[in-house]
PDB file of C-alpha atoms and ligand atoms in Angstrom:
ATOM      1  CA  MET A   1       0.001   0.001   0.001  1.00  0.00           C
ATOM      2  CA  VAL A   2       1.372   3.371  -1.007  1.00  0.00           C
ATOM      3  CA  GLU A   3       1.517   6.031   1.701  1.00  0.00           C
ATOM      4  CA  ILE A   4       0.898   9.645   0.782  1.00  0.00           C
ATOM      5  CA  GLY A   5       1.832  12.492   3.117  1.00  0.00           C
ATOM      6  CA  LEU A   6      -0.706  15.330   3.155  1.00  0.00           C
ATOM      7  CA  PHE A   7       0.645  18.515   4.704  1.00  0.00           C
ATOM      8  CA  TYR A   8      -1.703  21.434   5.278  1.00  0.00           C
ATOM      9  CA  GLY A   9      -1.978  24.743   7.053  1.00  0.00           C
ATOM     10  CA  SER A  10      -5.383  26.019   8.098  1.00  0.00           C
ATOM     11  CA  THR A  11      -6.347  29.121  10.061  1.00  0.00           C
ATOM     12  CA  ASN A  12     -10.098  28.622  10.542  1.00  0.00           C
ATOM     13  CA  GLY A  13     -10.309  24.924   9.756  1.00  0.00           C
ATOM     14  CA  ALA A  14     -11.596  24.887   6.191  1.00  0.00           C
ATOM     15  CA  THR A  15      -8.390  23.495   4.683  1.00  0.00           C
ATOM     16  CA  ALA A  16      -8.161  20.982   7.534  1.00  0.00           C
ATOM     17  CA  GLN A  17     -11.659  19.764   6.762  1.00  0.00           C
ATOM     18  CA  VAL A  18     -10.814  19.350   3.095  1.00  0.00           C
ATOM     19  CA  ALA A  19      -7.663  17.440   4.061  1.00  0.00           C
ATOM     20  CA  HIS A  20      -9.827  14.941   5.927  1.00  0.00           C
ATOM     21  CA  MET A  21     -12.198  14.663   2.955  1.00  0.00           C
ATOM     22  CA  ILE A  22      -9.279  13.864   0.656  1.00  0.00           C
ATOM     23  CA  GLN A  23      -8.030  11.266   3.127  1.00  0.00           C
ATOM     24  CA  GLN A  24     -11.492   9.652   3.197  1.00  0.00           C
ATOM     25  CA  SER A  25     -11.670   9.682  -0.569  1.00  0.00           C
ATOM     26  CA  PHE A  26      -8.459   7.670  -0.885  1.00  0.00           C
ATOM     27  CA  ILE A  27      -9.743   5.187   1.705  1.00  0.00           C
ATOM     28  CA  ALA A  28     -12.831   4.708  -0.429  1.00  0.00           C
ATOM     29  CA  TYR A  29     -10.691   3.798  -3.411  1.00  0.00           C
ATOM     30  CA  ALA A  30      -8.370   1.646  -1.280  1.00  0.00           C
ATOM     31  CA  ALA A  31      -5.516   2.756  -3.516  1.00  0.00           C
ATOM     32  CA  ALA A  32      -3.355   4.408  -0.886  1.00  0.00           C
ATOM     33  CA  THR A  33      -3.353   5.579   2.692  1.00  0.00           C
ATOM     34  CA  VAL A  34      -3.062   9.281   3.376  1.00  0.00           C
ATOM     35  CA  GLU A  35      -1.319  10.471   6.514  1.00  0.00           C
ATOM     36  CA  LEU A  36      -2.289  13.997   7.631  1.00  0.00           C
ATOM     37  CA  PHE A  37       0.194  16.563   8.945  1.00  0.00           C
ATOM     38  CA  ASP A  38      -0.979  19.901  10.271  1.00  0.00           C
ATOM     39  CA  ILE A  39       2.121  22.023   9.688  1.00  0.00           C
ATOM     40  CA  ALA A  40       1.359  24.020  12.828  1.00  0.00           C
ATOM     41  CA  GLU A  41       2.483  20.855  14.635  1.00  0.00           C
ATOM     42  CA  TYR A  42       4.985  19.160  12.309  1.00  0.00           C
ATOM     43  CA  ALA A  43       8.184  20.316  10.660  1.00  0.00           C
ATOM     44  CA  LEU A  44       8.201  20.259   6.860  1.00  0.00           C
ATOM     45  CA  GLU A  45      11.155  17.868   7.076  1.00  0.00           C
ATOM     46  CA  ALA A  46       8.597  15.083   7.658  1.00  0.00           C
ATOM     47  CA  MET A  47       7.828  15.380   3.928  1.00  0.00           C
ATOM     48  CA  LEU A  48      11.058  13.533   3.204  1.00  0.00           C
ATOM     49  CA  GLU A  49       9.471  10.259   4.374  1.00  0.00           C
ATOM     50  CA  PHE A  50       7.109  10.216   1.392  1.00  0.00           C
ATOM     51  CA  ASP A  51       7.537   9.856  -2.369  1.00  0.00           C
ATOM     52  CA  GLN A  52       4.024  11.173  -3.028  1.00  0.00           C
ATOM     53  CA  LEU A  53       2.800  14.277  -1.282  1.00  0.00           C
ATOM     54  CA  ILE A  54      -0.291  16.482  -1.202  1.00  0.00           C
ATOM     55  CA  LEU A  55       0.061  20.049   0.073  1.00  0.00           C
ATOM     56  CA  GLY A  56      -2.916  22.178   1.104  1.00  0.00           C
ATOM     57  CA  VAL A  57      -2.844  25.945   1.576  1.00  0.00           C
ATOM     58  CA  SER A  58      -5.376  28.728   1.947  1.00  0.00           C
ATOM     59  CA  THR A  59      -4.727  32.287   0.859  1.00  0.00           C
ATOM     60  CA  TRP A  60      -4.949  35.044   3.473  1.00  0.00           C
ATOM     61  CA  ASP A  61      -4.459  38.777   3.898  1.00  0.00           C
ATOM     62  CA  THR A  62      -5.084  39.567   0.244  1.00  0.00           C
ATOM     63  CA  GLY A  63      -2.721  37.312  -1.625  1.00  0.00           C
ATOM     64  CA  GLN A  64      -0.517  35.989   1.201  1.00  0.00           C
ATOM     65  CA  LEU A  65       0.369  32.547   2.468  1.00  0.00           C
ATOM     66  CA  GLN A  66      -1.724  31.085   5.279  1.00  0.00           C
ATOM     67  CA  ARG A  67       0.077  31.890   8.529  1.00  0.00           C
ATOM     68  CA  ASP A  68       1.476  28.396   9.281  1.00  0.00           C
ATOM     69  CA  TRP A  69       2.932  28.139   5.767  1.00  0.00           C
ATOM     70  CA  GLU A  70       4.338  31.619   6.207  1.00  0.00           C
ATOM     71  CA  ALA A  71       5.968  30.591   9.509  1.00  0.00           C
ATOM     72  CA  THR A  72       7.525  27.403   8.108  1.00  0.00           C
ATOM     73  CA  PHE A  73       8.273  28.494   4.540  1.00  0.00           C
ATOM     74  CA  ALA A  74      12.014  28.924   5.115  1.00  0.00           C
ATOM     75  CA  GLU A  75      12.216  25.226   6.071  1.00  0.00           C
ATOM     76  CA  PHE A  76      11.641  24.368   2.413  1.00  0.00           C
ATOM     77  CA  ASP A  77      15.093  25.648   1.567  1.00  0.00           C
ATOM     78  CA  ALA A  78      16.713  22.820   3.542  1.00  0.00           C
ATOM     79  CA  LEU A  79      14.676  20.118   1.750  1.00  0.00           C
ATOM     80  CA  ASP A  80      15.735  18.207  -1.338  1.00  0.00           C
ATOM     81  CA  LEU A  81      12.446  17.159  -2.937  1.00  0.00           C
ATOM     82  CA  THR A  82      14.049  15.601  -6.003  1.00  0.00           C
ATOM     83  CA  GLY A  83      12.159  12.469  -7.036  1.00  0.00           C
ATOM     84  CA  LYS A  84       8.997  13.463  -5.138  1.00  0.00           C
ATOM     85  CA  THR A  85       5.658  13.865  -6.860  1.00  0.00           C
ATOM     86  CA  ILE A  86       3.521  16.609  -5.336  1.00  0.00           C
ATOM     87  CA  ALA A  87      -0.110  17.578  -5.856  1.00  0.00           C
ATOM     88  CA  LEU A  88      -1.505  20.766  -4.355  1.00  0.00           C
ATOM     89  CA  PHE A  89      -4.889  22.085  -3.351  1.00  0.00           C
ATOM     90  CA  GLY A  90      -5.852  25.593  -2.372  1.00  0.00           C
ATOM     91  CA  LEU A  91      -8.758  27.262  -0.627  1.00  0.00           C
ATOM     92  CA  GLY A  92      -9.832  30.814  -1.255  1.00  0.00           C
ATOM     93  CA  ASP A  93     -12.728  33.175  -1.763  1.00  0.00           C
ATOM     94  CA  GLN A  94     -13.268  34.223  -5.381  1.00  0.00           C
ATOM     95  CA  GLY A  95     -16.104  36.617  -4.464  1.00  0.00           C
ATOM     96  CA  GLY A  96     -14.314  38.398  -1.654  1.00  0.00           C
ATOM     97  CA  TYR A  97     -10.836  38.400  -3.184  1.00  0.00           C
ATOM     98  CA  PRO A  98     -11.242  38.216  -6.965  1.00  0.00           C
ATOM     99  CA  ASP A  99      -7.848  39.799  -7.661  1.00  0.00           C
ATOM    100  CA  THR A 100      -5.830  37.450  -5.443  1.00  0.00           C
ATOM    101  CA  PHE A 101      -7.861  34.271  -5.738  1.00  0.00           C
ATOM    102  CA  LEU A 102      -5.757  31.325  -4.488  1.00  0.00           C
ATOM    103  CA  ASP A 103      -2.482  33.193  -4.887  1.00  0.00           C
ATOM    104  CA  ALA A 104      -0.829  31.188  -2.076  1.00  0.00           C
ATOM    105  CA  LEU A 105      -1.345  28.008  -4.063  1.00  0.00           C
ATOM    106  CA  PHE A 106       1.195  29.312  -6.543  1.00  0.00           C
ATOM    107  CA  PHE A 107       3.722  30.296  -3.861  1.00  0.00           C
ATOM    108  CA  VAL A 108       3.788  26.767  -2.424  1.00  0.00           C
ATOM    109  CA  ALA A 109       3.808  25.173  -5.884  1.00  0.00           C
ATOM    110  CA  ASP A 110       6.660  27.338  -7.055  1.00  0.00           C
ATOM    111  CA  LYS A 111       8.721  26.567  -3.953  1.00  0.00           C
ATOM    112  CA  ALA A 112       8.096  22.817  -4.180  1.00  0.00           C
ATOM    113  CA  ARG A 113       9.217  22.847  -7.797  1.00  0.00           C
ATOM    114  CA  GLU A 114      12.274  24.937  -6.954  1.00  0.00           C
ATOM    115  CA  ARG A 115      13.230  22.251  -4.397  1.00  0.00           C
ATOM    116  CA  GLY A 116      13.093  19.589  -7.125  1.00  0.00           C
ATOM    117  CA  ALA A 117       9.578  18.133  -6.923  1.00  0.00           C
ATOM    118  CA  ARG A 118       7.496  17.169  -9.948  1.00  0.00           C
ATOM    119  CA  LEU A 119       4.029  18.722  -9.746  1.00  0.00           C
ATOM    120  CA  VAL A 120       0.807  16.971 -10.712  1.00  0.00           C
ATOM    121  CA  GLY A 121      -2.881  17.645 -10.085  1.00  0.00           C
ATOM    122  CA  ALA A 122      -3.423  20.726 -12.280  1.00  0.00           C
ATOM    123  CA  TRP A 123      -7.067  21.737 -12.447  1.00  0.00           C
ATOM    124  CA  PRO A 124      -9.263  23.515 -15.033  1.00  0.00           C
ATOM    125  CA  VAL A 125     -10.212  27.173 -14.527  1.00  0.00           C
ATOM    126  CA  GLU A 126     -13.714  26.706 -15.906  1.00  0.00           C
ATOM    127  CA  GLY A 127     -16.500  27.127 -13.345  1.00  0.00           C
ATOM    128  CA  TYR A 128     -14.908  29.902 -11.276  1.00  0.00           C
ATOM    129  CA  THR A 129     -15.536  33.669 -11.414  1.00  0.00           C
ATOM    130  CA  PHE A 130     -12.579  35.871 -10.519  1.00  0.00           C
ATOM    131  CA  ASP A 131     -10.304  38.464 -12.110  1.00  0.00           C
ATOM    132  CA  GLN A 132      -6.748  37.431 -11.312  1.00  0.00           C
ATOM    133  CA  SER A 133      -4.803  34.591  -9.759  1.00  0.00           C
ATOM    134  CA  TRP A 134      -1.131  33.784  -9.524  1.00  0.00           C
ATOM    135  CA  ALA A 135      -2.150  30.138  -9.329  1.00  0.00           C
ATOM    136  CA  ILE A 136      -2.802  29.777 -13.077  1.00  0.00           C
ATOM    137  CA  GLU A 137      -0.138  28.257 -15.316  1.00  0.00           C
ATOM    138  CA  HIS A 138      -0.661  27.294 -18.927  1.00  0.00           C
ATOM    139  CA  GLY A 139      -4.374  28.044 -18.563  1.00  0.00           C
ATOM    140  CA  ARG A 140      -4.922  25.778 -15.556  1.00  0.00           C
ATOM    141  CA  PHE A 141      -4.793  26.120 -11.790  1.00  0.00           C
ATOM    142  CA  VAL A 142      -1.562  24.575 -10.565  1.00  0.00           C
ATOM    143  CA  GLY A 143      -3.643  22.474  -8.152  1.00  0.00           C
ATOM    144  CA  LEU A 144      -7.203  21.769  -7.055  1.00  0.00           C
ATOM    145  CA  ALA A 145      -9.097  25.044  -6.545  1.00  0.00           C
ATOM    146  CA  LEU A 146     -11.719  25.093  -3.791  1.00  0.00           C
ATOM    147  CA  ASP A 147     -13.945  27.844  -2.481  1.00  0.00           C
ATOM    148  CA  GLU A 148     -15.918  27.155   0.673  1.00  0.00           C
ATOM    149  CA  HIS A 149     -17.483  30.639   0.542  1.00  0.00           C
ATOM    150  CA  ALA A 150     -18.957  30.940  -2.944  1.00  0.00           C
ATOM    151  CA  GLN A 151     -19.120  27.274  -3.981  1.00  0.00           C
ATOM    152  CA  PRO A 152     -19.266  24.972  -0.939  1.00  0.00           C
ATOM    153  CA  ASP A 153     -21.719  22.682  -2.698  1.00  0.00           C
ATOM    154  CA  LEU A 154     -19.138  21.846  -5.366  1.00  0.00           C
ATOM    155  CA  THR A 155     -16.341  20.836  -3.014  1.00  0.00           C
ATOM    156  CA  ALA A 156     -17.170  17.160  -2.512  1.00  0.00           C
ATOM    157  CA  ALA A 157     -17.575  16.470  -6.228  1.00  0.00           C
ATOM    158  CA  ARG A 158     -14.392  18.383  -7.066  1.00  0.00           C
ATOM    159  CA  ILE A 159     -12.434  16.365  -4.517  1.00  0.00           C
ATOM    160  CA  ALA A 160     -13.841  13.083  -5.826  1.00  0.00           C
ATOM    161  CA  ARG A 161     -12.860  13.969  -9.386  1.00  0.00           C
ATOM    162  CA  TRP A 162      -9.416  15.251  -8.389  1.00  0.00           C
ATOM    163  CA  VAL A 163      -8.621  12.123  -6.381  1.00  0.00           C
ATOM    164  CA  GLN A 164      -9.500  10.049  -9.454  1.00  0.00           C
ATOM    165  CA  GLN A 165      -7.077  12.218 -11.422  1.00  0.00           C
ATOM    166  CA  LEU A 166      -4.397  11.678  -8.767  1.00  0.00           C
ATOM    167  CA  LEU A 167      -4.780   7.911  -8.885  1.00  0.00           C
ATOM    168  CA  THR A 168      -3.495   8.171 -12.435  1.00  0.00           C
ATOM    169  CA  GLU A 169      -0.985  10.982 -11.933  1.00  0.00           C
ATOM    170  CA  PHE A 170       0.492   9.367  -8.804  1.00  0.00           C
ATOM    171  CA  ASP A 171       0.595   6.123 -10.800  1.00  0.00           C
ATOM    172  CA  LEU A 172      -1.472   4.288  -8.181  1.00  0.00           C
ATOM    173  CA  ARG A 173      -3.765   2.361 -10.485  1.00  0.00           C
ATOM    174  CA  SER A 174      -1.046  -0.246 -10.961  1.00  0.00           C
ATOM    175  CA  ASN A 175      -0.648  -0.489  -7.136  1.00  0.00           C
ATOM    176  CA  PRO A 176      -4.134  -1.479  -5.957  1.00  0.00           C
TER     177      PRO A 176
HETATM  178  C1  LIG B   1      -8.711  38.550   5.996  1.00  0.00           C
HETATM  179  C2  LIG B   1      -8.874  37.515   4.917  1.00  0.00           C
HETATM  180  C3  LIG B   1      -8.128  37.601   3.760  1.00  0.00           C
HETATM  181  C4  LIG B   1      -8.288  36.663   2.740  1.00  0.00           C
HETATM  182  N1  LIG B   1      -7.583  36.811   1.566  1.00  0.00           N
HETATM  183  C5  LIG B   1      -7.820  35.965   0.541  1.00  0.00           C
HETATM  184  C6  LIG B   1      -7.197  36.150  -0.708  1.00  0.00           C
HETATM  185  O1  LIG B   1      -6.399  37.063  -0.926  1.00  0.00           O
HETATM  186  N2  LIG B   1      -7.460  35.275  -1.715  1.00  0.00           N
HETATM  187  C7  LIG B   1      -8.328  34.230  -1.553  1.00  0.00           C
HETATM  188  O2  LIG B   1      -8.549  33.461  -2.500  1.00  0.00           O
HETATM  189  N3  LIG B   1      -8.959  34.027  -0.359  1.00  0.00           N
HETATM  190  C8  LIG B   1      -8.724  34.858   0.679  1.00  0.00           C
HETATM  191  N4  LIG B   1      -9.363  34.682   1.882  1.00  0.00           N
HETATM  192  C9  LIG B   1     -10.297  33.533   2.029  1.00  0.00           C
HETATM  193  C10 LIG B   1      -9.681  32.327   2.750  1.00  0.00           C
HETATM  194  O3  LIG B   1      -8.677  31.730   1.967  1.00  0.00           O
HETATM  195  C11 LIG B   1     -10.791  31.322   3.013  1.00  0.00           C
HETATM  196  O4  LIG B   1     -11.613  31.832   4.043  1.00  0.00           O
HETATM  197  C12 LIG B   1     -10.323  29.936   3.361  1.00  0.00           C
HETATM  198  O5  LIG B   1     -11.435  29.072   3.357  1.00  0.00           O
HETATM  199  C13 LIG B   1      -9.633  29.874   4.705  1.00  0.00           C
HETATM  200  O6  LIG B   1      -9.188  28.560   4.920  1.00  0.00           O
HETATM  201  P1  LIG B   1      -8.549  28.121   6.326  1.00  0.00           P
HETATM  202  O7  LIG B   1      -9.593  28.328   7.367  1.00  0.00           O
HETATM  203  O8  LIG B   1      -8.237  26.674   6.159  1.00  0.00           O
HETATM  204  O9  LIG B   1      -7.316  28.928   6.543  1.00  0.00           O
HETATM  205  C14 LIG B   1      -9.217  35.606   2.914  1.00  0.00           C
HETATM  206  C15 LIG B   1      -9.961  35.506   4.091  1.00  0.00           C
HETATM  207  C16 LIG B   1      -9.800  36.451   5.089  1.00  0.00           C
HETATM  208  C17 LIG B   1     -10.648  36.337   6.325  1.00  0.00           C
END
């Protein structure tokens, strides 16, 4: 059984809740186990134990990293993530912050890539209403985009579809 490390930072609990939903989704498919790490409690160095990782971040303070990511971000620079495959998800508020929607998703993605990781889990921009986001590359969000303010009803279905995508992109279908 493949083990995936899911590292998240969450100020008011929304990203934490999504982390648990993703964990449950993988259990349902019995393709992998997902171990959760709240980065307020664990050092980022724990990422080194996993070949496949999921990172979750919300955007705060108009285009900034969530506070626990902000506090630990420098730890990335000591990590060699070469050979790791990383998928990311982000939470934001497209109605309240249409010019900085999910910006922090890009900051974490960019840093993970700089440290040598290969990124998977890009997500279509269709179905969202916003003006600007750093998190778009080549016409897609760099990870799963979730909005518990404007579109809470879509979250469960988006997670289910994204986890299906990850089964392929993490190459787990050959490891049932
Ligand atoms: C003061 C404040 C600033 C925020 N800034 C942004 C922002 O710039 N972009 C965005 O997409 N969402 C922004 N949000 C929305 C949060 O990302 C959203 O509430 C998210 O669900 C919080 O997740 P968490 O509780 O896991 O930290 C902001 C929310 C607050 C309260």
